Amino acid sequence: MPPLSRFLLPFSYAKERYAGHPLRLSIAALKTIFVFHVFWQYGYAIAPLEGPSMLPTFEVKGDSVIISRYYRRGRNVKVGDVVQFDSVVEPGEGVIKRVLGLQGDYVMRDTPGSTDSMIQVPDGHCWVIGDNLPWSRDSRHFGPMPMGLIKGKVIAKVLPWSERKWIENGLQPIEKQ
Amino acid sequence: MASTRIFSMFNRNMSVRESFHESKYYLFSLMTWIPAVIFFNGNVGEVTWINGPSMYPYLNTSYNEDLKKDVCWISKWNPTRNLERGMLVSFQSPTNPEKLAVKRVIALEGDTVYTRAPCPIPTVQVPVNHVWVEGDNRDRSQDSNSYGPLPKNLIQGKLTYVLWPWKSSGPINWAQFKGKTRVLRGRRQDAPNWD
């Protein structure tokens, strides 16, 4: 068992290195910010949600989710995943919707019940729809969305803490009877 | 010191272990700058090699003669602000999200464009938060005529300088560009919207 002072060594080292060296300290702080930025951009991010478009899944206000950036640009995204992407309509706004079709899939162009016309999703695009159909601006309005806009996939709900859960792909294949 | 590190291999009196420890320290302190470089490349600017003939003859002027590629500087700070007709922009290709595409902005939101061959309709009015992009090489370019207006949020940089070849290097004078595509200028307020 090493003596307690051994555990304090990093602190005394940091004090010796940074105390009285403002330039050294500020450079180290800047580098730490960059580490967190890279983690936020290419690892995981926590984001608060707002709006009624995903209603049964996420509340209008007060929910926060974890977003995995591994799925950026639509890598390995499957039908049924909830993705976060940069808005097609509003500059600099992030949106969360559910993927309903990938490239080559045939999807219904309008809200079920209005028309029955189908559309094929072009290469590199996907078809995104909010869970709350009457209160959602999605691919029914702006058409197929380029996958390059996708910034990540929602993997978990963390806030409110009592309702924390993993967000899993709700679509399961039907077993034949 | 760096010099000690280099010359230690010739110095019989210096212990190997000491110099190894020192080079490990320098390697680590170099590695701590990697996140800063990633931030710079993603948000400030990046050097990019141009592939393919879609911007010929403006970029890759020697496309038909050799395999050399033009080298450009992409400025990534606020790329969607102050977009003008004629600017060169880089974005994730809508048809292949892993590929970076470079095209010229032909029309802004509200403008009406007279389209070309692959486009099914004769004129398109560019909707809000979209731009119309085309390659300079009209015959060999996959652009807005095949995939439609491009969402502004897809744009991740403006091409501001040509760095190589030496002959054409310098700032890109996008304002001098005279396009062959017919564009009727419109106002942003008149652009189609989805409210």
CSV table of C-alpha atoms in Angstrom, one decimal:
chain,number,residue,atom,x,y,z
A,1,MET,CA,0.0,0.0,0.0
A,2,PRO,CA,1.7,3.2,-1.1
A,3,PRO,CA,1.5,6.2,1.2
A,4,LEU,CA,-1.2,8.8,0.7
A,5,SER,CA,1.2,11.4,-0.6
A,6,ARG,CA,1.7,9.3,-3.7
A,7,PHE,CA,-1.9,10.0,-4.8
A,8,LEU,CA,-1.3,13.7,-4.4
A,9,LEU,CA,1.7,13.6,-6.8
A,10,PRO,CA,-0.3,14.7,-9.9
A,11,PHE,CA,-1.7,17.7,-8.0
A,12,SER,CA,1.8,18.8,-6.9
A,13,TYR,CA,3.0,18.3,-10.4
A,14,ALA,CA,0.2,20.4,-11.8
A,15,LYS,CA,0.8,23.1,-9.3
A,16,GLU,CA,4.5,23.2,-10.1
A,17,ARG,CA,3.8,23.2,-13.8
A,18,TYR,CA,0.9,25.7,-14.1
A,19,ALA,CA,1.1,28.0,-11.0
A,20,GLY,CA,2.6,31.3,-12.1
A,21,HIS,CA,2.6,30.3,-15.8
A,22,PRO,CA,-0.5,32.0,-17.2
A,23,LEU,CA,0.4,31.3,-20.9
A,24,ARG,CA,1.0,27.6,-20.2
A,25,LEU,CA,-2.3,27.4,-18.2
A,26,SER,CA,-4.3,29.1,-20.9
A,27,ILE,CA,-2.9,26.9,-23.7
A,28,ALA,CA,-3.7,23.8,-21.6
A,29,ALA,CA,-7.3,25.1,-21.0
A,30,LEU,CA,-7.7,25.7,-24.7
A,31,LYS,CA,-6.5,22.2,-25.6
A,32,THR,CA,-9.0,20.8,-23.0
A,33,ILE,CA,-11.8,22.7,-24.7
A,34,PHE,CA,-10.8,21.2,-28.1
A,35,VAL,CA,-10.8,17.7,-26.6
A,36,PHE,CA,-14.4,18.2,-25.4
A,37,HIS,CA,-15.4,19.8,-28.8
A,38,VAL,CA,-14.1,16.8,-30.7
A,39,PHE,CA,-15.9,14.4,-28.3
A,40,TRP,CA,-19.1,16.4,-28.8
A,41,GLN,CA,-18.7,16.4,-32.6
A,42,TYR,CA,-17.5,12.9,-33.3
A,43,GLY,CA,-18.5,10.9,-30.1
A,44,TYR,CA,-21.6,11.6,-28.2
A,45,ALA,CA,-23.7,14.7,-27.5
A,46,ILE,CA,-26.6,15.5,-25.1
A,47,ALA,CA,-29.3,17.8,-26.5
A,48,PRO,CA,-32.6,19.2,-25.1
A,49,LEU,CA,-35.6,18.7,-27.3
A,50,GLU,CA,-38.5,21.0,-28.0
A,51,GLY,CA,-41.6,20.8,-30.1
A,52,PRO,CA,-44.6,18.6,-30.7
A,53,SER,CA,-43.5,16.7,-33.8
A,54,MET,CA,-42.4,13.5,-32.0
A,55,LEU,CA,-45.1,13.5,-29.4
A,56,PRO,CA,-45.8,10.0,-28.0
A,57,THR,CA,-42.0,9.4,-28.0
A,58,PHE,CA,-40.7,12.7,-26.7
A,59,GLU,CA,-42.6,15.4,-24.8
A,60,VAL,CA,-43.1,19.0,-26.1
A,61,LYS,CA,-40.7,20.3,-23.6
A,62,GLY,CA,-38.2,19.1,-21.0
A,63,ASP,CA,-36.8,16.0,-22.6
A,64,SER,CA,-33.1,15.6,-23.2
A,65,VAL,CA,-31.5,12.8,-25.3
A,66,ILE,CA,-28.0,11.3,-26.0
A,67,ILE,CA,-27.0,11.5,-29.7
A,68,SER,CA,-24.4,9.1,-31.1
A,69,ARG,CA,-22.3,10.8,-33.8
A,70,TYR,CA,-21.2,7.4,-35.1
A,71,TYR,CA,-24.3,7.5,-37.3
A,72,ARG,CA,-23.4,10.9,-38.9
A,73,ARG,CA,-24.2,11.2,-42.6
A,74,GLY,CA,-26.6,8.3,-42.2
A,75,ARG,CA,-24.0,5.6,-41.7
A,76,ASN,CA,-25.6,2.3,-40.7
A,77,VAL,CA,-29.0,4.1,-40.2
A,78,LYS,CA,-31.9,1.6,-40.5
A,79,VAL,CA,-35.6,2.2,-41.1
A,80,GLY,CA,-37.2,3.0,-37.8
A,81,ASP,CA,-34.2,4.8,-36.2
A,82,VAL,CA,-34.7,8.3,-34.7
A,83,VAL,CA,-32.1,10.6,-36.3
A,84,GLN,CA,-31.0,14.2,-35.6
A,85,PHE,CA,-30.2,16.3,-38.7
A,86,ASP,CA,-29.8,19.9,-39.8
A,87,SER,CA,-33.1,21.3,-40.9
A,88,VAL,CA,-33.8,21.5,-44.6
A,89,VAL,CA,-36.0,24.6,-44.1
A,90,GLU,CA,-34.6,26.6,-41.2
A,91,PRO,CA,-30.9,27.7,-41.3
A,92,GLY,CA,-28.8,26.4,-38.5
A,93,GLU,CA,-31.6,24.4,-36.8
A,94,GLY,CA,-31.4,20.8,-35.6
A,95,VAL,CA,-34.4,18.6,-36.0
A,96,ILE,CA,-35.3,15.1,-34.7
A,97,LYS,CA,-37.4,12.7,-36.8
A,98,ARG,CA,-37.9,9.0,-37.5
A,99,VAL,CA,-36.5,7.4,-40.7
A,100,LEU,CA,-39.3,5.8,-42.7
A,101,GLY,CA,-37.4,4.8,-45.9
A,102,LEU,CA,-33.9,4.6,-47.2
A,103,GLN,CA,-32.6,4.9,-50.8
A,104,GLY,CA,-34.5,2.6,-53.2
A,105,ASP,CA,-37.5,2.1,-50.8
A,106,TYR,CA,-41.0,3.0,-51.9
A,107,VAL,CA,-42.8,5.2,-49.4
A,108,MET,CA,-46.2,6.8,-49.2
A,109,ARG,CA,-45.9,10.4,-50.3
A,110,ASP,CA,-48.7,12.0,-48.2
A,111,THR,CA,-50.4,11.4,-44.9
A,112,PRO,CA,-52.1,8.0,-44.8
A,113,GLY,CA,-55.8,8.5,-45.7
A,114,SER,CA,-55.4,11.5,-48.1
A,115,THR,CA,-53.8,9.9,-51.2
A,116,ASP,CA,-52.3,6.6,-52.0
A,117,SER,CA,-49.5,7.8,-54.3
A,118,MET,CA,-46.1,6.3,-53.7
A,119,ILE,CA,-42.6,7.6,-54.3
A,120,GLN,CA,-39.2,6.0,-54.6
A,121,VAL,CA,-36.5,7.5,-52.4
A,122,PRO,CA,-33.4,8.5,-54.6
A,123,ASP,CA,-29.8,7.5,-54.0
A,124,GLY,CA,-28.2,9.0,-50.9
A,125,HIS,CA,-31.5,10.3,-49.5
A,126,CYS,CA,-33.9,9.1,-46.8
A,127,TRP,CA,-37.6,9.7,-46.0
A,128,VAL,CA,-38.1,11.2,-42.5
A,129,ILE,CA,-41.4,11.5,-40.7
A,130,GLY,CA,-42.4,12.8,-37.2
A,131,ASP,CA,-44.3,10.5,-34.9
A,132,ASN,CA,-47.0,13.1,-34.5
A,133,LEU,CA,-48.3,13.2,-38.1
A,134,PRO,CA,-50.7,16.3,-37.9
A,135,TRP,CA,-48.0,18.4,-36.1
A,136,SER,CA,-44.9,17.7,-38.0
A,137,ARG,CA,-43.0,19.3,-40.9
A,138,ASP,CA,-41.2,16.5,-42.6
A,139,SER,CA,-40.5,14.7,-45.9
A,140,ARG,CA,-44.2,14.9,-46.7
A,141,HIS,CA,-43.6,18.6,-47.2
A,142,PHE,CA,-40.0,19.0,-48.3
A,143,GLY,CA,-39.5,15.6,-50.0
A,144,PRO,CA,-36.6,13.2,-49.7
A,145,MET,CA,-33.8,14.4,-47.4
A,146,PRO,CA,-30.1,14.1,-48.3
A,147,MET,CA,-28.4,11.8,-45.8
A,148,GLY,CA,-25.4,14.2,-45.6
A,149,LEU,CA,-27.6,16.4,-43.3
A,150,ILE,CA,-27.8,13.6,-40.7
A,151,LYS,CA,-25.7,14.5,-37.6
A,152,GLY,CA,-26.4,11.5,-35.4
A,153,LYS,CA,-28.8,9.0,-34.1
A,154,VAL,CA,-30.8,9.3,-30.9
A,155,ILE,CA,-29.8,6.4,-28.7
A,156,ALA,CA,-31.2,7.2,-25.2
A,157,LYS,CA,-33.5,9.6,-23.3
A,158,VAL,CA,-31.8,10.9,-20.1
A,159,LEU,CA,-33.9,13.7,-18.9
A,160,PRO,CA,-36.3,13.6,-17.0
A,161,TRP,CA,-34.1,11.2,-15.1
A,162,SER,CA,-37.1,9.1,-13.9
A,163,GLU,CA,-38.1,8.4,-17.5
A,164,ARG,CA,-34.6,7.4,-18.7
A,165,LYS,CA,-34.5,4.7,-21.3
A,166,TRP,CA,-32.7,3.4,-24.4
A,167,ILE,CA,-34.4,4.5,-27.6
A,168,GLU,CA,-34.5,1.3,-29.6
A,169,ASN,CA,-35.7,0.7,-33.2
A,170,GLY,CA,-39.4,0.1,-32.7
A,171,LEU,CA,-39.9,-1.8,-36.0
A,172,GLN,CA,-39.8,-5.5,-35.6
A,173,PRO,CA,-40.4,-8.1,-38.3
A,174,ILE,CA,-43.9,-9.7,-38.0
A,175,GLU,CA,-43.8,-13.4,-37.3
A,176,LYS,CA,-45.8,-15.5,-39.7
A,177,GLN,CA,-48.7,-17.4,-38.2
B,1,MET,CA,15.8,19.4,-25.7
B,2,ALA,CA,15.2,18.3,-29.3
B,3,SER,CA,18.9,18.5,-30.1
B,4,THR,CA,19.8,16.2,-27.2
B,5,ARG,CA,17.2,13.7,-28.4
B,6,ILE,CA,18.7,13.7,-31.9
B,7,PHE,CA,22.3,13.5,-30.9
B,8,SER,CA,21.8,11.1,-28.0
B,9,MET,CA,22.2,8.2,-30.4
B,10,PHE,CA,25.8,9.3,-31.1
B,11,ASN,CA,26.5,10.1,-27.5
B,12,ARG,CA,28.0,7.1,-25.7
B,13,ASN,CA,27.8,8.7,-22.3
B,14,MET,CA,24.0,9.4,-22.3
B,15,SER,CA,21.7,6.6,-21.1
B,16,VAL,CA,19.3,5.1,-23.6
B,17,ARG,CA,16.5,5.1,-21.0
B,18,GLU,CA,16.7,8.8,-20.4
B,19,SER,CA,16.4,9.8,-24.1
B,20,PHE,CA,13.6,7.3,-24.6
B,21,HIS,CA,11.6,8.8,-21.8
B,22,GLU,CA,12.2,12.3,-23.2
B,23,SER,CA,11.0,11.4,-26.7
B,24,LYS,CA,7.9,9.8,-25.2
B,25,TYR,CA,7.2,13.1,-23.5
B,26,TYR,CA,7.6,15.0,-26.7
B,27,LEU,CA,5.4,12.6,-28.6
B,28,PHE,CA,2.6,13.0,-26.0
B,29,SER,CA,2.8,16.8,-26.0
B,30,LEU,CA,2.5,16.6,-29.8
B,31,MET,CA,-0.5,14.4,-29.6
B,32,THR,CA,-2.4,16.8,-27.3
B,33,TRP,CA,-2.6,19.2,-30.3
B,34,ILE,CA,-4.5,16.7,-32.5
B,35,PRO,CA,-8.0,17.8,-31.3
B,36,ALA,CA,-7.0,21.4,-32.0
B,37,VAL,CA,-6.1,20.4,-35.6
B,38,ILE,CA,-9.4,18.6,-36.0
B,39,PHE,CA,-11.3,21.7,-34.8
B,40,PHE,CA,-9.3,23.8,-37.2
B,41,ASN,CA,-10.0,21.5,-40.2
B,42,GLY,CA,-13.7,21.3,-39.4
B,43,ASN,CA,-14.5,24.9,-38.5
B,44,VAL,CA,-11.8,27.3,-39.8
B,45,GLY,CA,-10.4,25.9,-43.1
B,46,GLU,CA,-8.9,23.0,-44.8
B,47,VAL,CA,-6.7,22.1,-47.9
B,48,THR,CA,-8.5,20.0,-50.4
B,49,TRP,CA,-7.5,18.2,-53.6
B,50,ILE,CA,-10.1,18.5,-56.4
B,51,ASN,CA,-11.1,15.3,-58.2
B,52,GLY,CA,-12.8,14.9,-61.5
B,53,PRO,CA,-13.8,17.1,-64.4
B,54,SER,CA,-17.0,18.7,-63.1
B,55,MET,CA,-15.5,22.1,-62.6
B,56,TYR,CA,-13.3,22.0,-65.7
B,57,PRO,CA,-12.0,24.4,-67.2
B,58,TYR,CA,-12.0,26.6,-64.0
B,59,LEU,CA,-10.5,24.0,-61.7
B,60,ASN,CA,-8.5,20.9,-62.9
B,61,THR,CA,-7.6,22.9,-66.1
B,62,SER,CA,-5.2,20.2,-67.2
B,63,TYR,CA,-7.8,17.4,-66.8
B,64,ASN,CA,-7.4,16.1,-70.3
B,65,GLU,CA,-3.6,16.2,-70.3
B,66,ASP,CA,-2.4,14.7,-67.0
B,67,LEU,CA,-3.5,13.2,-63.7
B,68,LYS,CA,-2.6,16.2,-61.6
B,69,LYS,CA,-5.2,17.6,-59.3
B,70,ASP,CA,-5.8,21.3,-58.3
B,71,VAL,CA,-5.3,22.1,-54.6
B,72,CYS,CA,-7.7,24.5,-53.0
B,73,TRP,CA,-8.3,26.2,-49.7
B,74,ILE,CA,-11.8,25.7,-48.2
B,75,SER,CA,-12.9,28.4,-45.7
B,76,LYS,CA,-15.3,26.8,-43.3
B,77,TRP,CA,-16.1,29.7,-40.9
B,78,ASN,CA,-19.8,30.5,-41.3
B,79,PRO,CA,-20.0,29.0,-44.9
B,80,THR,CA,-23.7,29.7,-45.4
B,81,ARG,CA,-23.5,33.4,-44.6
B,82,ASN,CA,-23.4,35.9,-47.4
B,83,LEU,CA,-23.6,33.4,-50.2
B,84,GLU,CA,-23.5,35.0,-53.6
B,85,ARG,CA,-24.2,33.8,-57.2
B,86,GLY,CA,-20.9,32.6,-58.7
B,87,MET,CA,-19.3,31.4,-55.4
B,88,LEU,CA,-17.7,28.0,-55.3
B,89,VAL,CA,-19.0,25.8,-52.4
B,90,SER,CA,-18.1,22.4,-51.1
B,91,PHE,CA,-20.8,20.1,-49.6
B,92,GLN,CA,-21.5,16.4,-48.9
B,93,SER,CA,-23.0,15.1,-52.2
B,94,PRO,CA,-26.7,14.5,-51.9
B,95,THR,CA,-26.5,11.3,-53.9
B,96,ASN,CA,-23.5,9.9,-52.0
B,97,PRO,CA,-23.2,11.3,-48.5
B,98,GLU,CA,-19.6,10.1,-48.0
B,99,LYS,CA,-18.4,12.1,-51.1
B,100,LEU,CA,-17.4,15.7,-51.0
B,101,ALA,CA,-18.6,17.7,-54.0
B,102,VAL,CA,-17.5,21.2,-55.3
B,103,LYS,CA,-19.9,23.2,-57.4
B,104,ARG,CA,-20.7,26.8,-58.3
B,105,VAL,CA,-23.7,28.6,-56.8
B,106,ILE,CA,-25.9,29.6,-59.7
B,107,ALA,CA,-29.1,30.9,-58.0
B,108,LEU,CA,-30.2,31.9,-54.5
B,109,GLU,CA,-33.5,31.5,-52.7
B,110,GLY,CA,-36.3,33.1,-54.7
B,111,ASP,CA,-34.5,33.0,-58.1
B,112,THR,CA,-36.0,31.2,-61.0
B,113,VAL,CA,-33.6,29.0,-63.0
B,114,TYR,CA,-34.0,27.6,-66.5
B,115,THR,CA,-32.9,24.0,-66.1
B,116,ARG,CA,-31.1,21.6,-68.3
B,117,ALA,CA,-31.4,18.0,-69.6
B,118,PRO,CA,-31.8,15.6,-66.6
B,119,CYS,CA,-34.2,18.0,-64.9
B,120,PRO,CA,-37.9,17.0,-65.6
B,121,ILE,CA,-39.3,20.6,-65.5
B,122,PRO,CA,-38.3,23.6,-67.6
B,123,THR,CA,-38.0,26.2,-64.8
B,124,VAL,CA,-37.5,25.9,-61.0
B,125,GLN,CA,-37.9,28.5,-58.4
B,126,VAL,CA,-35.4,28.0,-55.6
B,127,PRO,CA,-37.1,27.5,-52.2
B,128,VAL,CA,-36.2,29.1,-48.9
B,129,ASN,CA,-32.9,28.0,-47.4
B,130,HIS,CA,-31.8,26.3,-50.7
B,131,VAL,CA,-29.4,27.2,-53.5
B,132,TRP,CA,-29.1,26.0,-57.0
B,133,VAL,CA,-25.6,24.6,-57.8
B,134,GLU,CA,-24.0,23.6,-61.1
B,135,GLY,CA,-20.6,22.5,-62.3
B,136,ASP,CA,-18.7,24.6,-64.8
B,137,ASN,CA,-18.4,21.6,-67.1
B,138,ARG,CA,-22.0,21.4,-68.3
B,139,ASP,CA,-21.7,18.1,-70.0
B,140,ARG,CA,-19.9,16.1,-67.3
B,141,SER,CA,-21.3,17.3,-64.0
B,142,GLN,CA,-23.9,15.9,-61.6
B,143,ASP,CA,-25.5,18.9,-60.1
B,144,SER,CA,-28.8,20.5,-59.2
B,145,ASN,CA,-30.2,19.6,-62.6
B,146,SER,CA,-30.2,15.9,-61.4
B,147,TYR,CA,-30.8,16.3,-57.7
B,148,GLY,CA,-32.7,19.6,-57.4
B,149,PRO,CA,-32.1,22.6,-55.2
B,150,LEU,CA,-29.5,22.0,-52.5
B,151,PRO,CA,-30.3,22.7,-48.8
B,152,LYS,CA,-28.0,25.4,-47.5
B,153,ASN,CA,-27.3,23.4,-44.3
B,154,LEU,CA,-25.5,20.8,-46.4
B,155,ILE,CA,-22.9,23.4,-47.5
B,156,GLN,CA,-19.8,23.1,-45.3
B,157,GLY,CA,-17.3,25.4,-46.9
B,158,LYS,CA,-16.5,28.1,-49.5
B,159,LEU,CA,-13.5,27.7,-51.9
B,160,THR,CA,-11.5,30.9,-51.5
B,161,TYR,CA,-8.0,30.2,-52.8
B,162,VAL,CA,-6.4,28.0,-55.4
B,163,LEU,CA,-3.0,26.9,-54.0
B,164,TRP,CA,-1.7,24.7,-56.8
B,165,PRO,CA,-0.9,24.7,-59.8
B,166,TRP,CA,1.3,27.7,-59.5
B,167,LYS,CA,0.0,29.2,-62.8
B,168,SER,CA,-3.6,29.6,-61.6
B,169,SER,CA,-2.9,30.0,-57.9
B,170,GLY,CA,-4.4,33.0,-56.1
B,171,PRO,CA,-7.8,34.1,-54.7
B,172,ILE,CA,-10.9,32.9,-56.5
B,173,ASN,CA,-12.6,35.8,-58.2
B,174,TRP,CA,-16.1,34.5,-58.1
B,175,ALA,CA,-17.7,37.9,-58.8
B,176,GLN,CA,-16.2,37.9,-62.4
B,177,PHE,CA,-18.1,34.7,-63.3
B,178,LYS,CA,-20.5,34.9,-66.2
B,179,GLY,CA,-22.7,31.9,-66.3
B,180,LYS,CA,-24.5,30.5,-69.3
B,181,THR,CA,-27.5,29.3,-67.3
B,182,ARG,CA,-30.4,31.8,-67.4
B,183,VAL,CA,-31.5,33.0,-64.0
B,184,LEU,CA,-34.3,35.4,-63.2
B,185,ARG,CA,-33.4,37.1,-59.9
B,186,GLY,CA,-36.0,37.0,-57.2
B,187,ARG,CA,-36.4,38.1,-53.6
B,188,ARG,CA,-36.1,35.8,-50.6
B,189,GLN,CA,-39.6,36.7,-49.4
B,190,ASP,CA,-41.1,35.3,-52.6
B,191,ALA,CA,-39.3,32.0,-52.4
B,192,PRO,CA,-41.5,28.9,-51.9
B,193,ASN,CA,-41.8,28.0,-48.2
B,194,TRP,CA,-43.3,25.2,-46.2
B,195,ASP,CA,-45.1,27.0,-43.4
